[in-house]
Amino acid sequence: MEYKCGYVCLVGRANAGKSTLINALTGQKVAIVSPKPQTTRNNILGILTKESSQIVFVDTPGIHTTKNALDKYMMKNVRSALGGCDVVVYLVDGTKKLQEDEKKYINNLIAKELKVIVAVTKVDILNYNKVYPILAELGEIKGVCDIIPISSIKGQNLDVLEDAILKYIPASSEKNFIYPEDEYTDKSVRFLVAEIIREKALYLYSDEIPHGIALDIVKFDDSDKITNIEVDIICEKDTHKSIIIGKGGAKIKKLGEDARLDIEKLLGKKVMLKMFVKVEPNWRNKPNNLSEFGYNDGLK
Ligand SMILES: Nc1nc2c(ncn2[C@@H]2O[C@H](COP(=O)(O)OP(=O)(O)O)[C@@H](O)[C@H]2O)c(=O)[nH]1
Ligand SMILES: [Mg+2]
């Protein structure tokens, strides 16, 4: 029997659909998703184990220009993921025009001798006339292994993508899987809980507010029938704090309700969720704050 095991890095611009794809491929919600850029801040592993293969997908923050220390941390995550992978899947948003800098980025990956598969995403909301020119344009890039139109939401062509990936994953006659077969992510339950709250905040608040939020889980008590969780919501300004709380506490109540339902799904238990809003000016530029809120894992 032949076994395959390796790392696959998902990269591409913000909103291309990386996190939605990793969730679709693993069948689990490992990464939060929103229509806003910079939803994903850390590298997140999604592990797909089958009889004879284990593919470890790495979801990365979208490629973007850096404005603060948190942005720089996010771009370090992308570089570090690329360093250790067997295959790169570069996601192109099928609903947008292909940009020159994306072609350049793909060419750079190929120049680094990485195996690059390009996935054109969101084809469920595109007609054939729109997809074809993108495929033709991508086809002109020399050295791309495969170009595959996909829809993560409708599950279209995900099997084709998986087969294409497996072609480039190292094989062995022994089953040397990296992770236990029942594990689907490297992230802790606490991390996933904080991410669920951040996802709900991305939908609930507009403009800069959700981008300036960090979550600090100060209590996580799983010993009772009900899991008790206390979370500090860190924001950058007093004005943001009052928006987060809302008139008479209405907004934060809604945030808590939305998040609690998903956290209960994740834990399979009832949850009591308490949230407090704290102001930490300019935390996105302070190394101490960044590591306190989970955005520092010794990346170079
Ligand atoms: N219609 C459609 N929308 C998608 C698909 N994949 C992602 N999206 C949407 O695109 C937006 C960005 O997705 P996300 O996975 O967060 O992108 P990321 O920034 O690359 O991780 C979200 O609103 C998703 O629901 C897809 O296959 N079809
Ligand atoms: Mg993402």
CSV table of C-alpha atoms and ligand atoms in Angstrom, one decimal:
chain,number,residue,atom,x,y,z
A,1,MET,CA,0.0,0.0,0.0
A,2,GLU,CA,1.1,3.5,-0.8
A,3,TYR,CA,0.5,6.3,1.7
A,4,LYS,CA,0.6,10.0,1.1
A,5,CYS,CA,1.1,12.8,3.6
A,6,GLY,CA,2.1,16.4,3.2
A,7,TYR,CA,1.4,20.1,3.7
A,8,VAL,CA,-0.6,22.2,1.3
A,9,CYS,CA,-0.6,26.0,1.7
A,10,LEU,CA,-3.6,28.0,0.6
A,11,VAL,CA,-2.6,31.5,-0.4
A,12,GLY,CA,-4.2,34.4,-2.3
A,13,ARG,CA,-5.7,37.8,-1.9
A,14,ALA,CA,-8.0,38.7,1.0
A,15,ASN,CA,-11.5,37.4,0.2
A,16,ALA,CA,-10.5,35.0,-2.5
A,17,GLY,CA,-12.1,32.2,-0.5
A,18,LYS,CA,-9.2,30.4,1.3
A,19,SER,CA,-11.0,29.9,4.7
A,20,THR,CA,-14.2,28.8,3.0
A,21,LEU,CA,-12.2,26.2,1.0
A,22,ILE,CA,-10.3,24.8,4.0
A,23,ASN,CA,-13.6,24.4,5.8
A,24,ALA,CA,-15.2,22.7,2.7
A,25,LEU,CA,-12.2,20.4,2.2
A,26,THR,CA,-12.0,19.2,5.8
A,27,GLY,CA,-15.8,19.3,6.4
A,28,GLN,CA,-15.2,21.2,9.6
A,29,LYS,CA,-15.3,24.8,10.6
A,30,VAL,CA,-11.7,25.3,11.3
A,31,ALA,CA,-11.5,28.9,10.0
A,32,ILE,CA,-13.8,31.8,10.3
A,33,VAL,CA,-15.2,33.4,7.2
A,34,SER,CA,-16.6,36.9,6.4
A,35,PRO,CA,-17.1,39.1,3.4
A,36,LYS,CA,-14.5,41.5,4.9
A,37,PRO,CA,-10.8,41.5,4.1
A,38,GLN,CA,-8.3,40.5,6.8
A,39,THR,CA,-10.6,38.1,8.5
A,40,THR,CA,-7.9,35.5,9.0
A,41,ARG,CA,-5.0,36.6,11.1
A,42,ASN,CA,-3.0,33.4,11.9
A,43,ASN,CA,-2.0,30.3,10.0
A,44,ILE,CA,-4.7,27.7,10.7
A,45,LEU,CA,-4.3,24.0,10.0
A,46,GLY,CA,-7.2,21.9,8.6
A,47,ILE,CA,-6.3,18.3,8.5
A,48,LEU,CA,-8.0,15.9,6.1
A,49,THR,CA,-7.2,12.2,6.9
A,50,LYS,CA,-8.4,9.3,4.7
A,51,GLU,CA,-7.5,5.6,4.6
A,52,SER,CA,-4.2,6.2,2.7
A,53,SER,CA,-3.6,9.9,2.9
A,54,GLN,CA,-3.3,12.8,5.2
A,55,ILE,CA,-3.3,16.3,3.7
A,56,VAL,CA,-2.6,19.1,6.1
A,57,PHE,CA,-4.0,22.3,4.7
A,58,VAL,CA,-2.6,25.6,5.9
A,59,ASP,CA,-5.0,28.6,5.7
A,60,THR,CA,-3.1,31.8,5.6
A,61,PRO,CA,-4.0,35.5,6.0
A,62,GLY,CA,-4.7,37.1,2.7
A,63,ILE,CA,-1.8,38.8,0.9
A,64,HIS,CA,-2.0,42.5,1.5
A,65,THR,CA,0.1,45.6,2.1
A,66,THR,CA,1.2,46.2,5.7
A,67,LYS,CA,0.1,49.1,7.8
A,68,ASN,CA,0.8,48.0,11.3
A,69,ALA,CA,2.6,45.3,13.3
A,70,LEU,CA,-0.4,43.0,13.2
A,71,ASP,CA,-0.3,43.2,9.4
A,72,LYS,CA,3.4,42.4,9.4
A,73,TYR,CA,2.7,39.4,11.7
A,74,MET,CA,0.0,38.2,9.2
A,75,MET,CA,2.4,38.4,6.3
A,76,LYS,CA,5.1,36.5,8.2
A,77,ASN,CA,2.5,33.8,8.6
A,78,VAL,CA,2.1,33.6,4.9
A,79,ARG,CA,5.9,33.4,4.3
A,80,SER,CA,6.4,30.8,7.0
A,81,ALA,CA,3.6,28.6,5.6
A,82,LEU,CA,5.2,28.7,2.2
A,83,GLY,CA,8.5,27.6,3.6
A,84,GLY,CA,7.3,24.2,4.7
A,85,CYS,CA,4.8,23.1,2.2
A,86,ASP,CA,4.7,20.4,-0.6
A,87,VAL,CA,2.1,22.1,-2.7
A,88,VAL,CA,0.7,25.7,-2.9
A,89,VAL,CA,-2.9,26.3,-3.9
A,90,TYR,CA,-3.1,29.9,-5.1
A,91,LEU,CA,-6.7,31.0,-5.0
A,92,VAL,CA,-8.0,33.5,-7.6
A,93,ASP,CA,-11.3,35.2,-6.9
A,94,GLY,CA,-13.3,34.3,-10.1
A,95,THR,CA,-15.6,37.3,-9.5
A,96,LYS,CA,-12.8,39.8,-9.8
A,97,LYS,CA,-10.4,40.8,-12.6
A,98,LEU,CA,-7.1,39.0,-12.4
A,99,GLN,CA,-4.5,41.5,-11.2
A,100,GLU,CA,-1.0,41.9,-12.5
A,101,ASP,CA,0.4,41.6,-9.0
A,102,GLU,CA,-1.3,38.2,-8.6
A,103,LYS,CA,0.4,36.9,-11.8
A,104,LYS,CA,3.7,38.2,-10.4
A,105,TYR,CA,3.1,36.5,-7.1
A,106,ILE,CA,2.3,33.1,-8.9
A,107,ASN,CA,5.4,33.5,-11.0
A,108,ASN,CA,7.5,34.1,-7.9
A,109,LEU,CA,6.2,30.9,-6.3
A,110,ILE,CA,7.1,29.0,-9.4
A,111,ALA,CA,10.5,30.6,-9.5
A,112,LYS,CA,11.0,29.2,-5.9
A,113,GLU,CA,10.4,25.8,-7.4
A,114,LEU,CA,7.1,25.3,-5.5
A,115,LYS,CA,4.4,23.2,-7.0
A,116,VAL,CA,1.6,25.6,-7.7
A,117,ILE,CA,-2.0,24.7,-8.4
A,118,VAL,CA,-4.3,27.7,-9.2
A,119,ALA,CA,-7.9,27.4,-8.1
A,120,VAL,CA,-10.4,29.9,-9.6
A,121,THR,CA,-13.0,30.3,-6.9
A,122,LYS,CA,-16.8,31.1,-6.6
A,123,VAL,CA,-17.7,29.6,-10.0
A,124,ASP,CA,-21.2,28.9,-8.6
A,125,ILE,CA,-22.0,32.6,-9.0
A,126,LEU,CA,-20.3,33.0,-12.4
A,127,ASN,CA,-21.3,32.1,-15.8
A,128,TYR,CA,-19.1,30.3,-18.2
A,129,ASN,CA,-18.4,33.5,-20.2
A,130,LYS,CA,-16.7,35.0,-17.2
A,131,VAL,CA,-14.7,32.0,-16.1
A,132,TYR,CA,-13.2,31.2,-19.5
A,133,PRO,CA,-11.1,34.4,-20.0
A,134,ILE,CA,-9.6,34.0,-16.5
A,135,LEU,CA,-8.7,30.4,-17.3
A,136,ALA,CA,-7.1,31.5,-20.6
A,137,GLU,CA,-5.1,34.3,-18.9
A,138,LEU,CA,-3.9,31.9,-16.2
A,139,GLY,CA,-3.0,29.4,-18.8
A,140,GLU,CA,-0.4,31.7,-20.2
A,141,ILE,CA,1.6,31.5,-17.0
A,142,LYS,CA,4.3,28.9,-17.5
A,143,GLY,CA,4.9,26.3,-14.9
A,144,VAL,CA,1.6,26.2,-13.2
A,145,CYS,CA,0.8,22.5,-12.4
A,146,ASP,CA,-3.0,22.7,-12.8
A,147,ILE,CA,-5.8,25.3,-13.1
A,148,ILE,CA,-9.0,24.3,-11.6
A,149,PRO,CA,-12.3,26.2,-11.3
A,150,ILE,CA,-14.0,25.4,-8.0
A,151,SER,CA,-16.9,26.3,-5.8
A,152,SER,CA,-16.4,25.7,-2.1
A,153,ILE,CA,-20.0,26.6,-1.2
A,154,LYS,CA,-21.5,24.2,-3.8
A,155,GLY,CA,-18.7,21.6,-3.5
A,156,GLN,CA,-17.9,21.8,-7.2
A,157,ASN,CA,-14.6,20.3,-8.4
A,158,LEU,CA,-13.3,19.9,-4.9
A,159,ASP,CA,-12.6,16.2,-5.6
A,160,VAL,CA,-10.7,17.2,-8.7
A,161,LEU,CA,-8.6,19.7,-6.7
A,162,GLU,CA,-7.9,17.0,-4.1
A,163,ASP,CA,-6.7,14.5,-6.7
A,164,ALA,CA,-4.5,17.2,-8.3
A,165,ILE,CA,-3.0,18.0,-4.9
A,166,LEU,CA,-2.3,14.3,-4.2
A,167,LYS,CA,-0.3,14.0,-7.3
A,168,TYR,CA,2.3,16.3,-5.8
A,169,ILE,CA,2.3,15.0,-2.2
A,170,PRO,CA,5.2,12.7,-1.2
A,171,ALA,CA,4.4,9.0,-1.0
A,172,SER,CA,5.8,6.3,1.3
A,173,SER,CA,5.2,2.6,1.9
A,174,GLU,CA,4.6,3.4,5.5
A,175,LYS,CA,1.8,5.3,7.2
A,176,ASN,CA,3.8,8.1,8.7
A,177,PHE,CA,1.0,10.6,9.3
A,178,ILE,CA,1.9,13.8,11.0
A,179,TYR,CA,-1.3,14.2,13.1
A,180,PRO,CA,-3.5,11.7,14.9
A,181,GLU,CA,-6.3,10.5,12.5
A,182,ASP,CA,-9.1,12.1,14.4
A,183,GLU,CA,-7.6,15.5,14.7
A,184,TYR,CA,-8.9,18.1,12.3
A,185,THR,CA,-7.0,21.3,13.4
A,186,ASP,CA,-4.0,22.3,15.4
A,187,LYS,CA,-5.9,25.1,17.2
A,188,SER,CA,-7.1,24.8,20.7
A,189,VAL,CA,-10.8,25.1,21.6
A,190,ARG,CA,-10.1,28.4,23.3
A,191,PHE,CA,-8.6,29.8,20.0
A,192,LEU,CA,-11.7,28.6,18.1
A,193,VAL,CA,-14.0,30.2,20.6
A,194,ALA,CA,-12.2,33.5,20.3
A,195,GLU,CA,-12.4,33.3,16.5
A,196,ILE,CA,-16.1,32.6,16.6
A,197,ILE,CA,-16.6,35.8,18.5
A,198,ARG,CA,-14.4,37.7,16.1
A,199,GLU,CA,-16.4,36.3,13.2
A,200,LYS,CA,-19.7,37.5,14.6
A,201,ALA,CA,-18.1,40.9,15.3
A,202,LEU,CA,-17.0,41.2,11.7
A,203,TYR,CA,-20.6,40.8,10.6
A,204,LEU,CA,-22.1,43.0,13.3
A,205,TYR,CA,-19.9,46.1,13.3
A,206,SER,CA,-18.8,48.2,10.3
A,207,ASP,CA,-15.7,50.0,9.1
A,208,GLU,CA,-12.5,49.8,11.2
A,209,ILE,CA,-14.1,48.5,14.4
A,210,PRO,CA,-13.9,44.7,13.8
A,211,HIS,CA,-10.3,45.1,12.5
A,212,GLY,CA,-9.2,46.7,15.7
A,213,ILE,CA,-10.7,44.0,17.9
A,214,ALA,CA,-8.8,41.3,19.8
A,215,LEU,CA,-10.2,38.7,22.1
A,216,ASP,CA,-8.7,37.5,25.4
A,217,ILE,CA,-10.3,34.5,27.0
A,218,VAL,CA,-9.9,35.1,30.7
A,219,LYS,CA,-12.0,32.2,32.0
A,220,PHE,CA,-12.8,28.9,30.4
A,221,ASP,CA,-14.4,26.5,32.9
A,222,ASP,CA,-15.5,23.3,31.4
A,223,SER,CA,-16.1,21.4,34.7
A,224,ASP,CA,-19.8,21.9,35.0
A,225,LYS,CA,-22.8,20.9,32.8
A,226,ILE,CA,-22.6,24.4,31.4
A,227,THR,CA,-19.3,25.8,30.2
A,228,ASN,CA,-18.5,29.2,31.7
A,229,ILE,CA,-16.6,31.5,29.5
A,230,GLU,CA,-15.4,35.0,30.2
A,231,VAL,CA,-13.9,37.1,27.4
A,232,ASP,CA,-12.3,40.5,27.3
A,233,ILE,CA,-13.0,42.3,24.0
A,234,ILE,CA,-10.1,44.6,23.4
A,235,CYS,CA,-10.6,47.6,21.2
A,236,GLU,CA,-8.5,50.7,20.4
A,237,LYS,CA,-10.6,53.7,21.4
A,238,ASP,CA,-13.3,54.7,23.9
A,239,THR,CA,-15.6,55.6,20.9
A,240,HIS,CA,-15.2,52.1,19.6
A,241,LYS,CA,-16.0,50.7,23.0
A,242,SER,CA,-19.4,52.5,23.1
A,243,ILE,CA,-20.2,51.4,19.6
A,244,ILE,CA,-19.3,47.8,20.5
A,245,ILE,CA,-21.6,47.9,23.5
A,246,GLY,CA,-24.4,49.8,21.7
A,247,LYS,CA,-27.4,51.6,23.0
A,248,GLY,CA,-28.4,50.1,26.3
A,249,GLY,CA,-26.0,47.2,25.6
A,250,ALA,CA,-28.1,46.0,22.6
A,251,LYS,CA,-25.1,45.4,20.3
A,252,ILE,CA,-23.0,43.4,22.7
A,253,LYS,CA,-26.0,41.4,23.7
A,254,LYS,CA,-26.6,40.4,20.1
A,255,LEU,CA,-22.9,39.6,19.7
A,256,GLY,CA,-23.0,37.3,22.7
A,257,GLU,CA,-26.2,35.6,21.5
A,258,ASP,CA,-24.8,35.0,18.0
A,259,ALA,CA,-21.4,33.7,19.3
A,260,ARG,CA,-22.9,31.6,22.0
A,261,LEU,CA,-25.0,29.5,19.5
A,262,ASP,CA,-21.9,28.7,17.5
A,263,ILE,CA,-19.8,28.0,20.5
A,264,GLU,CA,-22.4,25.6,21.8
A,265,LYS,CA,-22.3,23.8,18.5
A,266,LEU,CA,-18.5,23.5,18.7
A,267,LEU,CA,-18.5,22.2,22.3
A,268,GLY,CA,-21.7,20.2,22.1
A,269,LYS,CA,-22.7,21.8,25.4
A,270,LYS,CA,-24.6,24.7,26.9
A,271,VAL,CA,-22.5,27.8,27.3
A,272,MET,CA,-22.6,30.8,29.6
A,273,LEU,CA,-20.8,33.6,27.9
A,274,LYS,CA,-19.8,36.9,29.7
A,275,MET,CA,-18.0,39.6,27.8
A,276,PHE,CA,-16.3,42.8,28.9
A,277,VAL,CA,-15.0,45.6,26.6
A,278,LYS,CA,-11.6,47.0,27.3
A,279,VAL,CA,-9.6,49.8,25.6
A,280,GLU,CA,-6.0,49.2,24.7
A,281,PRO,CA,-4.9,52.1,22.5
A,282,ASN,CA,-2.9,51.1,19.5
A,283,TRP,CA,-2.6,47.5,20.5
A,284,ARG,CA,-2.0,46.4,16.9
A,285,ASN,CA,1.4,48.1,17.1
A,286,LYS,CA,2.6,46.9,20.5
A,287,PRO,CA,4.6,43.7,20.6
A,288,ASN,CA,3.5,42.9,24.2
A,289,ASN,CA,-0.2,43.2,23.3
A,290,LEU,CA,0.2,41.3,20.1
A,291,SER,CA,1.6,38.3,21.9
A,292,GLU,CA,-0.9,38.6,24.8
A,293,PHE,CA,-3.7,38.4,22.3
A,294,GLY,CA,-2.2,35.4,20.4
A,295,TYR,CA,-0.4,37.1,17.5
A,296,ASN,CA,3.1,36.1,18.1
A,297,ASP,CA,4.5,32.6,17.7
A,298,GLY,CA,8.1,33.4,17.2
A,299,LEU,CA,7.8,33.8,13.4
A,300,LYS,CA,10.7,35.5,11.7
B,1,LIG,N1,-20.6,32.2,-3.9
B,1,LIG,C1,-19.4,31.8,-3.3
B,1,LIG,N2,-18.9,32.6,-2.3
B,1,LIG,C2,-17.8,32.2,-1.7
B,1,LIG,C3,-17.1,31.0,-2.1
B,1,LIG,N3,-16.0,30.8,-1.3
B,1,LIG,C4,-15.9,31.9,-0.5
B,1,LIG,N4,-17.0,32.8,-0.7
B,1,LIG,C5,-17.3,34.0,-0.1
B,1,LIG,O1,-16.3,34.9,-0.2
B,1,LIG,C6,-16.1,35.7,1.0
B,1,LIG,C7,-14.6,35.6,1.5
B,1,LIG,O2,-14.4,34.2,1.9
B,1,LIG,P1,-13.2,33.8,2.9
B,1,LIG,O3,-13.2,32.3,2.9
B,1,LIG,O4,-13.3,34.5,4.2
B,1,LIG,O5,-12.0,34.4,2.1
B,1,LIG,P2,-10.4,34.5,2.5
B,1,LIG,O6,-10.2,35.9,2.9
B,1,LIG,O7,-9.6,34.2,1.3
B,1,LIG,O8,-10.2,33.5,3.6
B,1,LIG,C8,-17.1,35.2,2.0
B,1,LIG,O9,-18.2,36.0,2.0
B,1,LIG,C9,-17.5,33.8,1.5
B,1,LIG,O10,-18.8,33.4,1.8
B,1,LIG,C10,-17.7,30.1,-3.1
B,1,LIG,O11,-17.3,29.0,-3.5
B,1,LIG,N5,-18.9,30.6,-3.7
B,2,MG,MG,-9.5,33.7,5.5
